[in-house]
Amino acid sequence: MQVERDTETEQVVVTIPALGIGDYGRDPERALQRLHKMAAFHLESLALEGKEPPGEPVEGEGLFVRVRAAAYAA
């Protein structure tokens, strides 16, 4: 996950490069709330299509978000 501040809008931008998704908010908490909803939707959509979510190795320190998504059989 990457967290940045947009210098033009002053919005906080958070992205999950492995999923190719991102969102924004006026502060980190709001941006993460929005991204959490988007990630859950994205993962549920992948499950409905019978696709595995992409993975990244977890190494070192960082900010991690856990998303619960319903499991679907293809």
PDB file of C-alpha atoms in Angstrom:
ATOM      1  CA  MET A   1       0.000   0.000   0.000  1.00  0.00           C
ATOM      2  CA  GLN A   2       1.211   3.481  -0.781  1.00  0.00           C
ATOM      3  CA  VAL A   3       0.096   6.663   0.948  1.00  0.00           C
ATOM      4  CA  GLU A   4       0.798  10.109  -0.530  1.00  0.00           C
ATOM      5  CA  ARG A   5      -0.570  13.631  -0.271  1.00  0.00           C
ATOM      6  CA  ASP A   6      -1.659  15.333  -3.495  1.00  0.00           C
ATOM      7  CA  THR A   7       0.089  18.708  -3.448  1.00  0.00           C
ATOM      8  CA  GLU A   8      -2.587  20.380  -5.593  1.00  0.00           C
ATOM      9  CA  THR A   9      -5.690  19.225  -3.721  1.00  0.00           C
ATOM     10  CA  GLU A  10      -4.126  18.419  -0.314  1.00  0.00           C
ATOM     11  CA  GLN A  11      -6.069  15.132  -0.410  1.00  0.00           C
ATOM     12  CA  VAL A  12      -4.468  11.952   0.923  1.00  0.00           C
ATOM     13  CA  VAL A  13      -4.151   9.350  -1.842  1.00  0.00           C
ATOM     14  CA  VAL A  14      -3.832   5.665  -0.959  1.00  0.00           C
ATOM     15  CA  THR A  15      -3.201   2.914  -3.487  1.00  0.00           C
ATOM     16  CA  ILE A  16      -2.800  -0.851  -3.527  1.00  0.00           C
ATOM     17  CA  PRO A  17      -0.507  -1.373  -6.521  1.00  0.00           C
ATOM     18  CA  ALA A  18      -0.944  -5.176  -6.505  1.00  0.00           C
ATOM     19  CA  LEU A  19      -4.684  -4.719  -7.095  1.00  0.00           C
ATOM     20  CA  GLY A  20      -4.360  -1.668  -9.327  1.00  0.00           C
ATOM     21  CA  ILE A  21      -6.776   0.354  -7.180  1.00  0.00           C
ATOM     22  CA  GLY A  22      -6.631   3.572  -5.219  1.00  0.00           C
ATOM     23  CA  ASP A  23      -8.787   6.207  -3.558  1.00  0.00           C
ATOM     24  CA  TYR A  24      -8.469   9.475  -1.686  1.00  0.00           C
ATOM     25  CA  GLY A  25      -9.776  11.389   1.319  1.00  0.00           C
ATOM     26  CA  ARG A  26      -9.297  14.594   3.279  1.00  0.00           C
ATOM     27  CA  ASP A  27      -7.215  12.684   5.861  1.00  0.00           C
ATOM     28  CA  PRO A  28      -5.550   9.252   6.084  1.00  0.00           C
ATOM     29  CA  GLU A  29      -8.449   7.710   8.014  1.00  0.00           C
ATOM     30  CA  ARG A  30     -11.046   8.739   5.431  1.00  0.00           C
ATOM     31  CA  ALA A  31      -8.822   7.682   2.532  1.00  0.00           C
ATOM     32  CA  LEU A  32      -8.299   4.254   4.123  1.00  0.00           C
ATOM     33  CA  GLN A  33     -12.039   3.842   4.757  1.00  0.00           C
ATOM     34  CA  ARG A  34     -12.757   4.535   1.103  1.00  0.00           C
ATOM     35  CA  LEU A  35      -9.957   2.240  -0.079  1.00  0.00           C
ATOM     36  CA  HIS A  36     -11.153  -0.537   2.237  1.00  0.00           C
ATOM     37  CA  LYS A  37     -14.606  -0.488   0.603  1.00  0.00           C
ATOM     38  CA  MET A  38     -13.075  -0.447  -2.867  1.00  0.00           C
ATOM     39  CA  ALA A  39     -10.713  -3.331  -2.054  1.00  0.00           C
ATOM     40  CA  ALA A  40     -13.563  -5.451  -0.673  1.00  0.00           C
ATOM     41  CA  PHE A  41     -15.613  -4.831  -3.822  1.00  0.00           C
ATOM     42  CA  HIS A  42     -12.639  -5.593  -6.069  1.00  0.00           C
ATOM     43  CA  LEU A  43     -11.815  -8.847  -4.265  1.00  0.00           C
ATOM     44  CA  GLU A  44     -15.452  -9.969  -4.284  1.00  0.00           C
ATOM     45  CA  SER A  45     -15.612  -9.247  -8.022  1.00  0.00           C
ATOM     46  CA  LEU A  46     -12.504 -11.341  -8.632  1.00  0.00           C
ATOM     47  CA  ALA A  47     -14.044 -14.182  -6.613  1.00  0.00           C
ATOM     48  CA  LEU A  48     -17.276 -14.014  -8.622  1.00  0.00           C
ATOM     49  CA  GLU A  49     -15.207 -14.295 -11.795  1.00  0.00           C
ATOM     50  CA  GLY A  50     -13.362 -17.302 -10.366  1.00  0.00           C
ATOM     51  CA  LYS A  51     -10.058 -15.436 -10.329  1.00  0.00           C
ATOM     52  CA  GLU A  52      -7.415 -15.478  -7.632  1.00  0.00           C
ATOM     53  CA  PRO A  53      -6.393 -12.120  -6.179  1.00  0.00           C
ATOM     54  CA  PRO A  54      -2.838 -11.104  -7.002  1.00  0.00           C
ATOM     55  CA  GLY A  55      -0.388 -11.374  -4.152  1.00  0.00           C
ATOM     56  CA  GLU A  56       2.696  -9.579  -2.982  1.00  0.00           C
ATOM     57  CA  PRO A  57       5.308 -10.883  -0.601  1.00  0.00           C
ATOM     58  CA  VAL A  58       4.963  -9.317   2.853  1.00  0.00           C
ATOM     59  CA  GLU A  59       8.346  -8.140   4.032  1.00  0.00           C
ATOM     60  CA  GLY A  60       9.574  -5.686   6.623  1.00  0.00           C
ATOM     61  CA  GLU A  61       7.559  -2.852   8.046  1.00  0.00           C
ATOM     62  CA  GLY A  62       4.566  -1.155   6.554  1.00  0.00           C
ATOM     63  CA  LEU A  63       0.892  -0.375   6.750  1.00  0.00           C
ATOM     64  CA  PHE A  64      -1.327  -3.394   6.271  1.00  0.00           C
ATOM     65  CA  VAL A  65      -5.079  -3.531   5.741  1.00  0.00           C
ATOM     66  CA  ARG A  66      -7.160  -6.659   6.199  1.00  0.00           C
ATOM     67  CA  VAL A  67     -10.255  -6.935   4.022  1.00  0.00           C
ATOM     68  CA  ARG A  68     -12.950  -9.549   4.529  1.00  0.00           C
ATOM     69  CA  ALA A  69     -14.604 -10.697   1.340  1.00  0.00           C
ATOM     70  CA  ALA A  70     -17.138 -13.422   0.762  1.00  0.00           C
ATOM     71  CA  ALA A  71     -15.808 -16.611  -0.800  1.00  0.00           C
ATOM     72  CA  TYR A  72     -17.475 -17.728  -4.008  1.00  0.00           C
ATOM     73  CA  ALA A  73     -17.106 -21.048  -5.778  1.00  0.00           C
ATOM     74  CA  ALA A  74     -16.488 -20.800  -9.501  1.00  0.00           C
TER      75      ALA A  74
END
